[in-house]
mmCIF file of C-alpha atoms in Angstrom:
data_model
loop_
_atom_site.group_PDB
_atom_site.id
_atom_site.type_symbol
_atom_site.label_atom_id
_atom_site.label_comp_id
_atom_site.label_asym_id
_atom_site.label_seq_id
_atom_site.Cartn_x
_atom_site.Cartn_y
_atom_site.Cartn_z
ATOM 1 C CA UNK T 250 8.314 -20.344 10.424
ATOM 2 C CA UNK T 251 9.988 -17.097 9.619
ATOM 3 C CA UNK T 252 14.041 -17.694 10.457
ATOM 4 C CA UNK T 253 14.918 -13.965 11.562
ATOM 5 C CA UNK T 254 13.566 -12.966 14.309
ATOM 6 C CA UNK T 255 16.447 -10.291 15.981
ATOM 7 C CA UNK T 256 14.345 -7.799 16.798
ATOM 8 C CA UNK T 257 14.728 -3.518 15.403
ATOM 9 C CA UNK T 258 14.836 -0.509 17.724
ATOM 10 C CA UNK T 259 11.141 -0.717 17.726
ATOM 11 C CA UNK T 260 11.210 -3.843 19.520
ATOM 12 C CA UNK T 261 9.514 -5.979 16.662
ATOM 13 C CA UNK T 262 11.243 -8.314 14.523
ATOM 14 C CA UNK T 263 10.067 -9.965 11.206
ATOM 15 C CA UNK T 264 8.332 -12.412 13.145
ATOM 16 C CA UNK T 265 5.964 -10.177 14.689
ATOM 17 C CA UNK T 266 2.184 -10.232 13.835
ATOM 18 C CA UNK T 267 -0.272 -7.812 13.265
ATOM 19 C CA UNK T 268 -1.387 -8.564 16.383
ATOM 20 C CA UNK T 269 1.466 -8.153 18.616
ATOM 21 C CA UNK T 270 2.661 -4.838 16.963
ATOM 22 C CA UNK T 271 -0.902 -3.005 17.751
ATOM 23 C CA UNK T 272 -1.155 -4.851 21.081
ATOM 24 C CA UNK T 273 -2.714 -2.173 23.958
ATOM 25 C CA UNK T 274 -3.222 -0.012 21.172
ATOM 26 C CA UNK T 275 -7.166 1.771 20.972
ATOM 27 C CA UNK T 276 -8.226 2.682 17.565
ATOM 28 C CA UNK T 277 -11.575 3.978 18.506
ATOM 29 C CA UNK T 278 -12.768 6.617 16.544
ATOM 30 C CA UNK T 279 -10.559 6.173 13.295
ATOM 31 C CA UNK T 280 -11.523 5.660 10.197
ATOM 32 C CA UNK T 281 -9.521 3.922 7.988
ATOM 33 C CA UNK T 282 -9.917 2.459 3.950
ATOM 34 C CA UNK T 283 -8.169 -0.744 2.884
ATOM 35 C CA UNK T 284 -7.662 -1.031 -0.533
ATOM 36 C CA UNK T 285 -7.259 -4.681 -1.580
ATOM 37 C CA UNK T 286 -8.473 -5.847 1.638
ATOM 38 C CA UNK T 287 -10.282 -8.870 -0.335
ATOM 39 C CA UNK T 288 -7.201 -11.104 -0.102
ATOM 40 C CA UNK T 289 -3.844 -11.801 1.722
ATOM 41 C CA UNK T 290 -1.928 -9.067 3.923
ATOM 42 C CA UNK T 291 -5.299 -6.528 3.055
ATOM 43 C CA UNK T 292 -7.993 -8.496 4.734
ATOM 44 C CA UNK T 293 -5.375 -9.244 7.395
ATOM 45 C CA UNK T 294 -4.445 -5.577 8.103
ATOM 46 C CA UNK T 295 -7.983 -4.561 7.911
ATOM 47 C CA UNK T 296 -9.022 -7.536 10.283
ATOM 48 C CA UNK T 297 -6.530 -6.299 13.009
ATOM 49 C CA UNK T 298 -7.457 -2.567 12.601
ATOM 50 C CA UNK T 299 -11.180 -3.412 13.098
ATOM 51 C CA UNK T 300 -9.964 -5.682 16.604
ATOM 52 C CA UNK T 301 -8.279 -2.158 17.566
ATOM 53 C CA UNK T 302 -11.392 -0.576 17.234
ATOM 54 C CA UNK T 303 -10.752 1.075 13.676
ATOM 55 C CA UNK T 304 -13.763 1.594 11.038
ATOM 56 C CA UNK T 305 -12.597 -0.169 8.190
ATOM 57 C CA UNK T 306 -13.468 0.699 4.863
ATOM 58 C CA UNK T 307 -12.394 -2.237 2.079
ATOM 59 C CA UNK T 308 -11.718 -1.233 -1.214
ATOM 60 C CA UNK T 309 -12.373 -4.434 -3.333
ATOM 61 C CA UNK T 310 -12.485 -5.099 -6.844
ATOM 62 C CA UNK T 311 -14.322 -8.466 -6.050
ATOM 63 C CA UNK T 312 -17.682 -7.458 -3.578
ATOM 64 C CA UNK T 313 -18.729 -10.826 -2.815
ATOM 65 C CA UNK T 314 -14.900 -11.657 -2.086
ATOM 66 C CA UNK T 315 -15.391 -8.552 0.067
ATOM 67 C CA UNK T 316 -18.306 -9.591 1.952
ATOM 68 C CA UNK T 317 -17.142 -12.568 2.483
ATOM 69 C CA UNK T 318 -14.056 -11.210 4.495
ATOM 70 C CA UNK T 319 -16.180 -8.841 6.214
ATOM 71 C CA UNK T 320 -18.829 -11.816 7.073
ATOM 72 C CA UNK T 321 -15.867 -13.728 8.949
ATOM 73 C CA UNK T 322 -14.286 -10.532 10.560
ATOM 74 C CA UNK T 323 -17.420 -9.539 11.921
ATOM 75 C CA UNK T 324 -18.442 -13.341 13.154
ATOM 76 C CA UNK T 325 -15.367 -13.560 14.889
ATOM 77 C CA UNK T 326 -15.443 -9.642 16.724
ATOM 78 C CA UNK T 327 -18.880 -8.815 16.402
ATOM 79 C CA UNK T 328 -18.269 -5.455 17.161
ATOM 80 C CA UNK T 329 -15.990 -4.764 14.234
ATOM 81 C CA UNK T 330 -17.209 -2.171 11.979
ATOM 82 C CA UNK T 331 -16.832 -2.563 8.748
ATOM 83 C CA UNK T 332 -18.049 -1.815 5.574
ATOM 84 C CA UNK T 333 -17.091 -2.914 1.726
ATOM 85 C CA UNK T 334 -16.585 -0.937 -1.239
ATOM 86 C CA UNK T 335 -16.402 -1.497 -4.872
ATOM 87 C CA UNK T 336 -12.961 -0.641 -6.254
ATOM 88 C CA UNK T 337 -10.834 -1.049 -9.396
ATOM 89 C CA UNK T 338 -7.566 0.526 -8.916
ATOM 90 C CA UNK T 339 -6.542 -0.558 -12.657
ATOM 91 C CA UNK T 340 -10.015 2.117 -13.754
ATOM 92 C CA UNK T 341 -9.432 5.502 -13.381
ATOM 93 C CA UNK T 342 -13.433 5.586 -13.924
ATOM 94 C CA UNK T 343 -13.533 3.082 -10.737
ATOM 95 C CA UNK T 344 -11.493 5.027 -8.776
ATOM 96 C CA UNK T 345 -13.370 8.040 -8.865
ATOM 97 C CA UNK T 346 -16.426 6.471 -8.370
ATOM 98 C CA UNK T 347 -15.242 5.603 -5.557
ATOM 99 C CA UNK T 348 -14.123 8.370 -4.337
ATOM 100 C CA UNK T 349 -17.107 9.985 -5.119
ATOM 101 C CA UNK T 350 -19.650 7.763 -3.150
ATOM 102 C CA UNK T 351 -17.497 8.226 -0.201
ATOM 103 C CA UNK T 352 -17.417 11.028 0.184
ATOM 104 C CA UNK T 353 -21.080 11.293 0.060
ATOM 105 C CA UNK T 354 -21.035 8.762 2.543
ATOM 106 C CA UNK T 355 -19.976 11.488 5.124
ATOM 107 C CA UNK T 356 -17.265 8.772 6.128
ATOM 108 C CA UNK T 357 -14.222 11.081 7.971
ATOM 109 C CA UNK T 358 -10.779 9.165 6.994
ATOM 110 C CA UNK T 359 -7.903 9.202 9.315
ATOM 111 C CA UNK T 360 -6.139 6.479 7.684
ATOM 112 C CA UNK T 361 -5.493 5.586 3.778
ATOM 113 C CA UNK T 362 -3.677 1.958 3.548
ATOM 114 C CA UNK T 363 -2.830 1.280 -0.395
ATOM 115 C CA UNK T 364 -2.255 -2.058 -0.531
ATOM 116 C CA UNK T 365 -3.665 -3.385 -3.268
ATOM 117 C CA UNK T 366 -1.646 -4.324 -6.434
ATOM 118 C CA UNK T 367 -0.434 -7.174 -8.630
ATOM 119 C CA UNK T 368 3.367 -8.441 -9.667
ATOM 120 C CA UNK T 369 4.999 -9.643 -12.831
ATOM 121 C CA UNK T 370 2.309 -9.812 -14.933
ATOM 122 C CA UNK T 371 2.271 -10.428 -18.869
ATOM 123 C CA UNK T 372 2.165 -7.337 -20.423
ATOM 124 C CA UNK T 373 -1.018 -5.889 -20.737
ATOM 125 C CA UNK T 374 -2.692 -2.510 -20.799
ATOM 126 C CA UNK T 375 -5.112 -1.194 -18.275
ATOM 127 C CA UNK T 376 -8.998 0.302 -19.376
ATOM 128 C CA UNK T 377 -7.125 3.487 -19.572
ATOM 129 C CA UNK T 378 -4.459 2.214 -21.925
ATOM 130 C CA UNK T 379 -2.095 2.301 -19.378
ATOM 131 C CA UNK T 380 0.477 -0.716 -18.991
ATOM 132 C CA UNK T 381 -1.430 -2.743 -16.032
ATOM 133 C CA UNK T 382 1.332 -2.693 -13.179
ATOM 134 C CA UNK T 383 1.818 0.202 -13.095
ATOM 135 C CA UNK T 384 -1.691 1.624 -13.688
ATOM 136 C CA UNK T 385 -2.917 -0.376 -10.898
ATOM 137 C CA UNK T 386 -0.276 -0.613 -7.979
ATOM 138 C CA UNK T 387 1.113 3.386 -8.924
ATOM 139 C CA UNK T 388 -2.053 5.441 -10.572
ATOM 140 C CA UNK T 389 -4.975 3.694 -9.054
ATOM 141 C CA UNK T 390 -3.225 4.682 -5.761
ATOM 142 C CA UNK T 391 -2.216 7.848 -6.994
ATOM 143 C CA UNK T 392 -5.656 9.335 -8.193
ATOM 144 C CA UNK T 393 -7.521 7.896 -4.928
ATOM 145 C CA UNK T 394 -4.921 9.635 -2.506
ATOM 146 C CA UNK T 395 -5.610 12.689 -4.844
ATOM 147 C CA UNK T 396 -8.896 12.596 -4.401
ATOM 148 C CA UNK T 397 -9.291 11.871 -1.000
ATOM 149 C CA UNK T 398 -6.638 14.085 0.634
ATOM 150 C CA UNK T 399 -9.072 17.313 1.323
ATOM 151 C CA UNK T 400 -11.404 14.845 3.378
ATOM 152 C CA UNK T 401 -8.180 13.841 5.379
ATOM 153 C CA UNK T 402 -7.140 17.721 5.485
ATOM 154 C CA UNK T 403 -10.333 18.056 7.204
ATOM 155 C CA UNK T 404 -10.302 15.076 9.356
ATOM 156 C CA UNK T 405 -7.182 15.518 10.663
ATOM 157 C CA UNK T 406 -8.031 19.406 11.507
ATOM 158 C CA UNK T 407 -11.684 18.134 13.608
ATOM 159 C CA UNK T 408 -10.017 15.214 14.533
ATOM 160 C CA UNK T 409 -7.216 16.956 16.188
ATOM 161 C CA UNK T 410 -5.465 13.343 15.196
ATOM 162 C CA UNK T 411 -2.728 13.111 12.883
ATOM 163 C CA UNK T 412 -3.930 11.245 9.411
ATOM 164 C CA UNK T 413 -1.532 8.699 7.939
ATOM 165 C CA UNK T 414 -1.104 7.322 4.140
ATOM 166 C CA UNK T 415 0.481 4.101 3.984
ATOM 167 C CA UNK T 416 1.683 2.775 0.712
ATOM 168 C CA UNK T 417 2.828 -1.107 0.092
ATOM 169 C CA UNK T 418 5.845 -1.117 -1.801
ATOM 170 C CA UNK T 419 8.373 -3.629 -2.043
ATOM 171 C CA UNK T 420 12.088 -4.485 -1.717
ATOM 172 C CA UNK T 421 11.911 -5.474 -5.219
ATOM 173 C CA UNK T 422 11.792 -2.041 -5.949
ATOM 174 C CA UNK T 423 16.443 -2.448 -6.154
ATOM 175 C CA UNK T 424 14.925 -4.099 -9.314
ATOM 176 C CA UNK T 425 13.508 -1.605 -11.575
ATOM 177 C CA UNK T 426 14.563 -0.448 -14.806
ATOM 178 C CA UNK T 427 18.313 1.046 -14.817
ATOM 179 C CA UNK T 428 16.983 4.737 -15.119
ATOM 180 C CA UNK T 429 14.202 3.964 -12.355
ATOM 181 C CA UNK T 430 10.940 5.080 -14.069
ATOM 182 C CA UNK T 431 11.183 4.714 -17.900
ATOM 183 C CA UNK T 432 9.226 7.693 -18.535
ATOM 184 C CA UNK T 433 9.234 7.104 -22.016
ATOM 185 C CA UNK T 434 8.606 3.815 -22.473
ATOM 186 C CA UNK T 435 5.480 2.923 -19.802
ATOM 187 C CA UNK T 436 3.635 1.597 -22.659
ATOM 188 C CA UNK T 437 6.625 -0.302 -24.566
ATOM 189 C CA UNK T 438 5.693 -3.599 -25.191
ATOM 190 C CA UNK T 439 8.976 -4.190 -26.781
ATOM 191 C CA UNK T 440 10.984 -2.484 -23.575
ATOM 192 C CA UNK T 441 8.576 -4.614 -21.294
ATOM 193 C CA UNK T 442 10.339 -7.107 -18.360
ATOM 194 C CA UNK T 443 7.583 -8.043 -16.127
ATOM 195 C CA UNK T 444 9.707 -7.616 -12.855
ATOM 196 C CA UNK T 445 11.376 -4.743 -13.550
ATOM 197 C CA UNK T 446 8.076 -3.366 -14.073
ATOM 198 C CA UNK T 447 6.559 -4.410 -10.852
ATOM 199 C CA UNK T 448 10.138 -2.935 -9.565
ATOM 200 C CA UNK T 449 9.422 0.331 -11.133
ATOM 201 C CA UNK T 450 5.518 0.443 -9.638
ATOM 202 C CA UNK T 451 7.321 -0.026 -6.180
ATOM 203 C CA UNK T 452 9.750 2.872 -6.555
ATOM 204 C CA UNK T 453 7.374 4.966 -7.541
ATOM 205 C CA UNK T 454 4.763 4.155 -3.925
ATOM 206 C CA UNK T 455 7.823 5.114 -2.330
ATOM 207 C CA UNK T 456 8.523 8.260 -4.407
ATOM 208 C CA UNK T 457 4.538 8.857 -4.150
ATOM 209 C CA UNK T 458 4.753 8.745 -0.387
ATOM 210 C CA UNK T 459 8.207 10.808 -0.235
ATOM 211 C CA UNK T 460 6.890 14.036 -2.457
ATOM 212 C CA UNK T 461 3.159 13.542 0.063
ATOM 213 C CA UNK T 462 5.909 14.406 2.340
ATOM 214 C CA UNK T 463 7.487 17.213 0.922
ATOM 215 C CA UNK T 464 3.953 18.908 -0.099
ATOM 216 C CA UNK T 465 2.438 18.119 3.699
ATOM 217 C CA UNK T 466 5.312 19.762 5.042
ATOM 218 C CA UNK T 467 5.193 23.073 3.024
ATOM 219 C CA UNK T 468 1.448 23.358 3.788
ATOM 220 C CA UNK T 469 2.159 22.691 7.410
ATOM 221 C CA UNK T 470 -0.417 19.663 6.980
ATOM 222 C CA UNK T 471 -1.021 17.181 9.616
ATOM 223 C CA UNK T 472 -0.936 13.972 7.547
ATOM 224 C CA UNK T 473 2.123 11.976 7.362
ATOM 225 C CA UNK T 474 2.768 9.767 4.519
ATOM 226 C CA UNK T 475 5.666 6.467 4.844
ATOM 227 C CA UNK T 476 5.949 3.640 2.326
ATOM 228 C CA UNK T 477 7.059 0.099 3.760
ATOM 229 C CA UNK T 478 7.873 -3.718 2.458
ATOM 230 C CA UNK T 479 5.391 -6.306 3.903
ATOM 231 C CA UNK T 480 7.476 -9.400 3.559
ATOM 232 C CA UNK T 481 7.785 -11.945 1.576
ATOM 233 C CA UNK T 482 4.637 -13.430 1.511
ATOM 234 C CA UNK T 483 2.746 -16.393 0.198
ATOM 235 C CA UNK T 484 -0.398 -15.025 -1.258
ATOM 236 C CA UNK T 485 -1.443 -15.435 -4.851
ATOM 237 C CA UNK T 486 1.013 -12.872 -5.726
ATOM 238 C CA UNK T 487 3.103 -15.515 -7.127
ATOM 239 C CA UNK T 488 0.573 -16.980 -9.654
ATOM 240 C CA UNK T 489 2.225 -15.654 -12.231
ATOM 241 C CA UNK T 490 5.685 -17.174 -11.836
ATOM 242 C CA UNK T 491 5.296 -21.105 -13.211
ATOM 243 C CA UNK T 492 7.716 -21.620 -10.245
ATOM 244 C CA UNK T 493 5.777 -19.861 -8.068
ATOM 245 C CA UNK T 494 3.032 -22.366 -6.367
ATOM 246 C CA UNK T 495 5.713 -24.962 -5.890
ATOM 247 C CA UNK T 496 8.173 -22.880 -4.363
ATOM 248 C CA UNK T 497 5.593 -21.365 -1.614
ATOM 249 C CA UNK T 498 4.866 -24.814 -0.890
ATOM 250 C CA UNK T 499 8.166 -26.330 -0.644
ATOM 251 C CA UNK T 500 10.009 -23.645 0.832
ATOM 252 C CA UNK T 501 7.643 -21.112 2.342
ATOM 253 C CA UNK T 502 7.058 -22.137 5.612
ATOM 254 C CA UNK T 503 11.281 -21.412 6.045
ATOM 255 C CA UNK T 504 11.538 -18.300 3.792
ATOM 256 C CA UNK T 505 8.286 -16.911 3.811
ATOM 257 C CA UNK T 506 6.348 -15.307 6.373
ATOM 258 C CA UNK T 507 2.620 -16.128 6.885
ATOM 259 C CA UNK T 508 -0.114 -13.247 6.434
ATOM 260 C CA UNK T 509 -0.663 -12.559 10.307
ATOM 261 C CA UNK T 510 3.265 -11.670 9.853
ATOM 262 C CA UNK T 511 2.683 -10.274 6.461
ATOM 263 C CA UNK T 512 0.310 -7.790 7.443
ATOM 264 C CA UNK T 513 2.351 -6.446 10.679
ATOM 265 C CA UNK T 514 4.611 -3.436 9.503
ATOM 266 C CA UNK T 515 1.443 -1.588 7.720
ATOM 267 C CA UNK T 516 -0.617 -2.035 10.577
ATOM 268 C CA UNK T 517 2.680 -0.718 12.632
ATOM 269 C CA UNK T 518 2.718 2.069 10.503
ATOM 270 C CA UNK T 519 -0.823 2.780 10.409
ATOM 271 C CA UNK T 520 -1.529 2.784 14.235
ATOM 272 C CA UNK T 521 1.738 2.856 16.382
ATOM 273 C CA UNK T 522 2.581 5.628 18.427
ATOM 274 C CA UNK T 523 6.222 5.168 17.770
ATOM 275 C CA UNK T 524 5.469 6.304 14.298
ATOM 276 C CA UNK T 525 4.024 9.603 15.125
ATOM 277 C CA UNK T 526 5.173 12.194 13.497
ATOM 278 C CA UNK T 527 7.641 10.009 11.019
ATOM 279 C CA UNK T 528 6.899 10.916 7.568
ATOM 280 C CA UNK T 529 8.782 10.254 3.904
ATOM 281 C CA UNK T 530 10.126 6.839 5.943
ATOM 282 C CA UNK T 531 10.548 3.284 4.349
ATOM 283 C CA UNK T 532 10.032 0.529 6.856
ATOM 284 C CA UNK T 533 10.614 -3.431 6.745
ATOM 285 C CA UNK T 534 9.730 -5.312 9.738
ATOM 286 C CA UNK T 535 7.903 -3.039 11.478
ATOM 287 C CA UNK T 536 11.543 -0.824 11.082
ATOM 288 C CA UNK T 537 13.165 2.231 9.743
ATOM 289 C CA UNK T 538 15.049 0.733 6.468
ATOM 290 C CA UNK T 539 16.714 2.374 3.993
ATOM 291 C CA UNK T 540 15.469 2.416 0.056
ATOM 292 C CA UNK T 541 18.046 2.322 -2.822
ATOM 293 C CA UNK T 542 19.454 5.929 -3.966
ATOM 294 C CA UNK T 543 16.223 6.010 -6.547
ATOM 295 C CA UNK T 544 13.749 5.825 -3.523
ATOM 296 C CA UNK T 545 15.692 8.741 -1.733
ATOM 297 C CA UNK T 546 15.872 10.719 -5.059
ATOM 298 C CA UNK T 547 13.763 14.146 -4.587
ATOM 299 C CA UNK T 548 13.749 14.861 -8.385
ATOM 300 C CA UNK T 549 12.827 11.860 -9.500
ATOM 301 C CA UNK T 550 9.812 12.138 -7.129
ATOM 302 C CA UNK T 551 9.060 15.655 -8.583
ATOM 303 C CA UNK T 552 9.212 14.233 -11.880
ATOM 304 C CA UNK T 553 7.235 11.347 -10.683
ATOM 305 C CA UNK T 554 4.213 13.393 -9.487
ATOM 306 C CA UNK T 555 4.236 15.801 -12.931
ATOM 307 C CA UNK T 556 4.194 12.754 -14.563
ATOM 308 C CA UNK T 557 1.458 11.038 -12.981
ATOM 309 C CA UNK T 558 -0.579 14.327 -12.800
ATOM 310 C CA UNK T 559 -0.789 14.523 -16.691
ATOM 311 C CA UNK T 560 -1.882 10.804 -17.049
ATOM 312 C CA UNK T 561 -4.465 11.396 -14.605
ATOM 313 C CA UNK T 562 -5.877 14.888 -16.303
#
């Protein structure tokens, strides 16, 4: 059982579920795509979005994992809609594929939740020869916003609705590198510390979502785009710690919070009305929060997007 539960200004607490913080709320006529929505806090959020009446889309690397989740959603709210999607956010090739088929699909998207990603892994390079943190929770995420942001333009102009990009980060974000994004060294086996690299993928959903901002707001676009901390979580996350199984399962039942609870601020962020209109935001527990001076830096988030834009050419 999660141990805080004062609750924020927005009357939730980090003890609230997906469940309670979209409670009354109708998400008929949205569409929305999951990535990661295979496993843990994904096939959670995209669960509760479908019992609000959402179309979920689920990006998953794993189909049959996909299906799977989908099978169970669906036998449990029939009318769910839902559909599953083959995605790779470590392949740039996978990504666009992606992209591609939906948008021949003629699927509108109001909502883009990236929440896929891995933490502290050996070092290891991606199929693009990109060092595999941050190619797949930062670039995957990246490239598919990238290439699905004119279909949200549009959507959110026929819609009349306001479209929302959601990005996972984490509070271990405080923990990158000392300089925040080691531009120079992404690929540095030698300069590689598995959680200060998952740290610096963090910072940079949070600078990703923070220069959306600053571009949406010079075109006068109605998209808004926040980054947020799930929780503490036990998913398979922790696989690669040696500590990590025994710790979820001695202590995670008073530390950790459970997936329903996991899952609640990015469904908050994705549906609530109290949201509307917040952009460039970090939230934890379904709350405003504030990021370390690296997640509020604007030129680091310039730098950021250059940066990414020439790895993605």
């Amino acid at each position: 059982m999660w141990l805080l539960r004062r609750k924020g200004p927005s009357g939730f607490s980090s003890s609230s579920t997906a469940e309670e913080v979209t409670d009354g709320i109708d998400g008929t006529g949205l569409t929305a795509i999951v990535t990661g929505a295979s496993s843990g806090i994904g096939s959670e959020t995209a669960r509760v979005l479908a019992l609000r009446g959402v179309h979920v889309i689920m990006g998953v690397r794993n189909l049959e994992a996909g299906r799977n989740v989908k099978e169970t959603i669906v036998n449990e709210n029939p009318s769910a809609k839902i559909d599953t999607m083959e995605l790779d956010l470590s392949s740039m090739a996978s990504v666009r594929k992606f992209a591609s088929d939906y948008q021949s699909s003629g699927f509108p998207l109001n909502i883009l939740i990236n929440n896929a990603g891995i933490m502290a892994t050996p070092f290891g390079l991606s199929k693009d020869n990109i060092e595999q943190q941050f190619a797949t929770n930062h670039l995957g995420h990246f490239l598919l916003t990238d290439l699905l942001l004119e279909n949200m333009k549009k959507t959110a102009v026929e819609s009349e609705k306001e479209g929302r990009i959601v990005n996972v980060s984490s509070e271990a974000h405080r923990y990158t590198y000392p300089e925040g994004i080691q531009f120079d060294g992404i690929n540095d086996e030698s300069r590689y510390n598995k959680m200060q690299a998952y740290g610096q993928s963090k910072l940079s959903n949070i600078l990703h979502a923070n220069e959306l901002t600053r571009r949406f707001k010079e075109e006068g676009v109605n998209i808004t785009a926040n980054s947020l901390h799930p929780g503490i979580i036990t998913t398979n996350l922790f696989r690669h710690f040696n500590y990590g199984n025994g710790l979820a399962n001695t202590v995670g039942k008073l530390i950790f919070k459970n997936v329903q609870q996991g899952a609640a601020t990015t469904c908050y962020v994705a549906l609530h009305p109290q949201v509307k209109g917040v952009s460039g935001e970090y939230f934890m527990n379904s709350n405003l929060h504030k990021p370390t001076q690296h997640g509020q830096d604007v030129d680091l988030a310039k730098k950021l997007w250059d940066f990414t834009t020439n790895l993605i050419k």
